[in-house]
Amino acid sequence: MVIQGDTLEQTARALLKQRGVEIKDIADLVMFLQEKYVPQLNIETCIENVEAVLTKREVHNTIITGIQLDILAEEGKLLQPLQQILSDDEGLYGIDEILALSIVNVYGSIGFTNYGYIDKVKPGILAELNSHDGKSVHTFLDDIVGAIAASAASRLAHSQPDKSRITQ
């Protein structure tokens, strides 16, 4: 049985919200990535592009999978050594980035460039998610949010090829 797309989307959006991520937070990241390249870019356009990315089944599946793993890590329900790796957000563990790249892959090479840059500098909500406060585990979520933003920025750039350039 294939789960209906609207059910997946509702679940993915609810999980983002439960984990403290709002659409505006992601749109702010899109603005960060593209404001130098798209004249008169506004937050509404950024939100529109984030919303479009959030309609994709690949994105829903990634959000649901990544957040579930973060929750299980918070609850201490994973086998060792994975439990410790995710709880610590170990730097040499790259599966979180690989999962996030499943989102970016939908939007072409500019998505990879945007994702690499935003993952490195971690502005806005990404800094909060990556704070390692000892209570929450966001090993997958910070990368997923960065990938959604990078994809939305890529979508925006592709819609205005005469006005946009690849970031960094």
mmCIF file of C-alpha atoms in Angstrom:
data_model
loop_
_atom_site.group_PDB
_atom_site.id
_atom_site.type_symbol
_atom_site.label_atom_id
_atom_site.label_comp_id
_atom_site.label_asym_id
_atom_site.label_seq_id
_atom_site.Cartn_x
_atom_site.Cartn_y
_atom_site.Cartn_z
ATOM 1 C CA MET A 1 0.000 0.000 0.000
ATOM 2 C CA VAL A 2 1.278 3.452 -0.921
ATOM 3 C CA ILE A 3 0.634 6.169 1.657
ATOM 4 C CA GLN A 4 -1.273 9.110 0.205
ATOM 5 C CA GLY A 5 0.868 12.161 -0.575
ATOM 6 C CA ASP A 6 -1.313 14.534 1.412
ATOM 7 C CA THR A 7 -0.940 12.319 4.494
ATOM 8 C CA LEU A 8 2.839 12.320 4.114
ATOM 9 C CA GLU A 9 2.938 16.069 3.611
ATOM 10 C CA GLN A 10 0.742 16.760 6.640
ATOM 11 C CA THR A 11 2.890 14.482 8.781
ATOM 12 C CA ALA A 12 6.140 16.039 7.562
ATOM 13 C CA ARG A 13 4.892 19.581 8.145
ATOM 14 C CA ALA A 14 3.571 18.676 11.609
ATOM 15 C CA LEU A 15 6.920 17.135 12.566
ATOM 16 C CA LEU A 16 8.831 20.239 11.466
ATOM 17 C CA LYS A 17 6.524 22.403 13.560
ATOM 18 C CA GLN A 18 6.761 20.060 16.583
ATOM 19 C CA ARG A 19 10.548 20.307 16.381
ATOM 20 C CA GLY A 20 10.407 24.114 16.379
ATOM 21 C CA VAL A 21 10.909 24.817 12.679
ATOM 22 C CA GLU A 22 8.548 27.256 10.976
ATOM 23 C CA ILE A 23 8.251 27.878 7.237
ATOM 24 C CA LYS A 24 9.457 31.452 7.832
ATOM 25 C CA ASP A 25 12.645 30.113 9.450
ATOM 26 C CA ILE A 26 13.430 28.178 6.278
ATOM 27 C CA ALA A 27 12.426 31.135 4.084
ATOM 28 C CA ASP A 28 14.896 33.313 6.011
ATOM 29 C CA LEU A 29 17.625 30.865 4.978
ATOM 30 C CA VAL A 30 16.526 31.135 1.344
ATOM 31 C CA MET A 31 16.745 34.913 1.653
ATOM 32 C CA PHE A 32 20.240 34.551 3.124
ATOM 33 C CA LEU A 33 21.312 32.403 0.165
ATOM 34 C CA GLN A 34 19.770 34.430 -2.655
ATOM 35 C CA GLU A 35 19.350 38.095 -1.657
ATOM 36 C CA LYS A 36 22.655 39.068 -3.279
ATOM 37 C CA TYR A 37 21.627 37.460 -6.555
ATOM 38 C CA VAL A 38 17.934 38.246 -6.987
ATOM 39 C CA PRO A 39 17.077 41.959 -7.033
ATOM 40 C CA GLN A 40 14.088 42.945 -4.904
ATOM 41 C CA LEU A 41 13.811 39.475 -3.392
ATOM 42 C CA ASN A 42 11.211 39.424 -0.636
ATOM 43 C CA ILE A 43 10.307 36.958 2.078
ATOM 44 C CA GLU A 44 6.992 36.093 0.397
ATOM 45 C CA THR A 45 8.853 34.793 -2.669
ATOM 46 C CA CYS A 46 11.147 32.796 -0.408
ATOM 47 C CA ILE A 47 8.147 31.301 1.415
ATOM 48 C CA GLU A 48 6.524 30.417 -1.923
ATOM 49 C CA ASN A 49 9.627 28.468 -2.943
ATOM 50 C CA VAL A 50 9.883 26.685 0.418
ATOM 51 C CA GLU A 51 6.218 25.719 0.144
ATOM 52 C CA ALA A 52 6.848 24.281 -3.327
ATOM 53 C CA VAL A 53 9.756 22.167 -2.075
ATOM 54 C CA LEU A 54 7.565 20.883 0.754
ATOM 55 C CA THR A 55 5.120 19.373 -1.753
ATOM 56 C CA LYS A 56 7.610 16.719 -2.925
ATOM 57 C CA ARG A 57 7.253 13.114 -1.720
ATOM 58 C CA GLU A 58 11.052 12.719 -1.477
ATOM 59 C CA VAL A 59 11.093 15.661 0.927
ATOM 60 C CA HIS A 60 8.271 14.211 3.046
ATOM 61 C CA ASN A 61 10.018 10.855 3.308
ATOM 62 C CA THR A 62 13.311 12.478 4.296
ATOM 63 C CA ILE A 63 11.713 14.710 6.941
ATOM 64 C CA ILE A 64 9.770 11.836 8.490
ATOM 65 C CA THR A 65 12.751 9.464 8.496
ATOM 66 C CA GLY A 66 15.302 11.958 9.826
ATOM 67 C CA ILE A 67 13.110 13.383 12.552
ATOM 68 C CA GLN A 68 12.105 9.887 13.685
ATOM 69 C CA LEU A 69 15.777 8.985 14.084
ATOM 70 C CA ASP A 70 16.404 12.206 16.034
ATOM 71 C CA ILE A 71 13.467 11.425 18.341
ATOM 72 C CA LEU A 72 14.654 7.867 18.932
ATOM 73 C CA ALA A 73 18.118 9.199 19.766
ATOM 74 C CA GLU A 74 16.602 11.689 22.256
ATOM 75 C CA GLU A 75 14.716 8.836 23.887
ATOM 76 C CA GLY A 76 17.839 6.655 24.047
ATOM 77 C CA LYS A 77 16.178 3.941 21.970
ATOM 78 C CA LEU A 78 18.910 3.231 19.429
ATOM 79 C CA LEU A 79 21.504 0.500 19.575
ATOM 80 C CA GLN A 80 25.065 1.444 20.496
ATOM 81 C CA PRO A 81 27.222 2.804 19.006
ATOM 82 C CA LEU A 82 24.587 4.550 16.845
ATOM 83 C CA GLN A 83 22.928 5.964 19.964
ATOM 84 C CA GLN A 84 26.117 7.745 21.016
ATOM 85 C CA ILE A 85 26.962 8.871 17.482
ATOM 86 C CA LEU A 86 23.578 10.540 16.973
ATOM 87 C CA SER A 87 23.376 11.942 20.499
ATOM 88 C CA ASP A 88 26.776 13.575 20.012
ATOM 89 C CA ASP A 89 26.134 14.533 16.363
ATOM 90 C CA GLU A 90 29.559 13.082 15.659
ATOM 91 C CA GLY A 91 31.396 15.019 12.964
ATOM 92 C CA LEU A 92 32.577 11.984 11.029
ATOM 93 C CA TYR A 93 29.056 10.535 10.788
ATOM 94 C CA GLY A 94 27.861 11.610 7.336
ATOM 95 C CA ILE A 95 24.597 9.736 6.954
ATOM 96 C CA ASP A 96 22.659 12.821 8.084
ATOM 97 C CA GLU A 97 24.101 14.785 5.150
ATOM 98 C CA ILE A 98 23.530 11.884 2.751
ATOM 99 C CA LEU A 99 19.858 11.732 3.749
ATOM 100 C CA ALA A 100 19.534 15.505 3.284
ATOM 101 C CA LEU A 101 21.090 15.244 -0.172
ATOM 102 C CA SER A 102 18.058 13.203 -1.255
ATOM 103 C CA ILE A 103 16.154 16.498 -1.051
ATOM 104 C CA VAL A 104 18.815 18.583 -2.781
ATOM 105 C CA ASN A 105 19.168 16.013 -5.561
ATOM 106 C CA VAL A 106 15.710 16.973 -6.863
ATOM 107 C CA TYR A 107 16.924 20.513 -7.662
ATOM 108 C CA GLY A 108 20.192 20.084 -9.544
ATOM 109 C CA SER A 109 23.794 21.106 -9.037
ATOM 110 C CA ILE A 110 23.069 24.573 -7.659
ATOM 111 C CA GLY A 111 21.239 22.819 -4.832
ATOM 112 C CA PHE A 112 24.425 20.951 -3.878
ATOM 113 C CA THR A 113 26.424 24.191 -3.880
ATOM 114 C CA ASN A 114 23.831 26.017 -1.793
ATOM 115 C CA TYR A 115 23.577 23.105 0.618
ATOM 116 C CA GLY A 116 27.325 22.805 1.150
ATOM 117 C CA TYR A 117 27.601 26.518 1.852
ATOM 118 C CA ILE A 118 24.659 26.786 4.248
ATOM 119 C CA ASP A 119 25.701 23.600 6.055
ATOM 120 C CA LYS A 120 29.116 25.124 6.663
ATOM 121 C CA VAL A 121 28.042 28.583 7.885
ATOM 122 C CA LYS A 122 24.828 27.469 9.684
ATOM 123 C CA PRO A 123 22.920 30.778 9.800
ATOM 124 C CA GLY A 124 19.574 31.410 11.491
ATOM 125 C CA ILE A 125 17.567 28.400 12.606
ATOM 126 C CA LEU A 126 20.458 26.095 11.634
ATOM 127 C CA ALA A 127 22.612 27.552 14.415
ATOM 128 C CA GLU A 128 19.804 26.911 16.907
ATOM 129 C CA LEU A 129 19.254 23.350 15.719
ATOM 130 C CA ASN A 130 22.983 22.656 15.817
ATOM 131 C CA SER A 131 23.478 24.107 19.323
ATOM 132 C CA HIS A 132 23.710 20.692 21.045
ATOM 133 C CA ASP A 133 21.814 21.921 24.103
ATOM 134 C CA GLY A 134 21.865 18.493 25.781
ATOM 135 C CA LYS A 135 18.069 18.131 25.618
ATOM 136 C CA SER A 136 17.258 17.899 21.939
ATOM 137 C CA VAL A 137 18.883 15.842 19.221
ATOM 138 C CA HIS A 138 18.745 17.453 15.786
ATOM 139 C CA THR A 139 21.462 15.451 14.043
ATOM 140 C CA PHE A 140 19.247 14.925 10.996
ATOM 141 C CA LEU A 141 16.931 17.928 11.305
ATOM 142 C CA ASP A 142 19.551 20.648 10.874
ATOM 143 C CA ASP A 143 20.719 19.035 7.633
ATOM 144 C CA ILE A 144 17.162 18.491 6.408
ATOM 145 C CA VAL A 145 16.218 22.127 7.046
ATOM 146 C CA GLY A 146 19.401 23.269 5.285
ATOM 147 C CA ALA A 147 18.583 21.019 2.341
ATOM 148 C CA ILE A 148 15.024 22.364 2.083
ATOM 149 C CA ALA A 149 16.375 25.922 2.107
ATOM 150 C CA ALA A 150 19.084 25.094 -0.446
ATOM 151 C CA SER A 151 16.495 23.442 -2.688
ATOM 152 C CA ALA A 152 14.112 26.388 -2.413
ATOM 153 C CA ALA A 153 16.987 28.755 -3.223
ATOM 154 C CA SER A 154 17.846 26.590 -6.225
ATOM 155 C CA ARG A 155 14.248 26.567 -7.369
ATOM 156 C CA LEU A 156 14.215 30.342 -7.099
ATOM 157 C CA ALA A 157 17.475 30.660 -9.043
ATOM 158 C CA HIS A 158 16.181 28.372 -11.794
ATOM 159 C CA SER A 159 13.029 30.469 -12.111
ATOM 160 C CA GLN A 160 15.110 33.605 -12.735
ATOM 161 C CA PRO A 161 18.182 32.500 -14.698
ATOM 162 C CA ASP A 162 19.002 36.009 -15.886
ATOM 163 C CA LYS A 163 19.022 37.390 -12.327
ATOM 164 C CA SER A 164 20.600 34.609 -10.277
ATOM 165 C CA ARG A 165 24.029 33.104 -9.852
ATOM 166 C CA ILE A 166 25.310 30.156 -7.915
ATOM 167 C CA THR A 167 26.012 31.154 -4.330
ATOM 168 C CA GLN A 168 29.554 30.925 -3.007
#
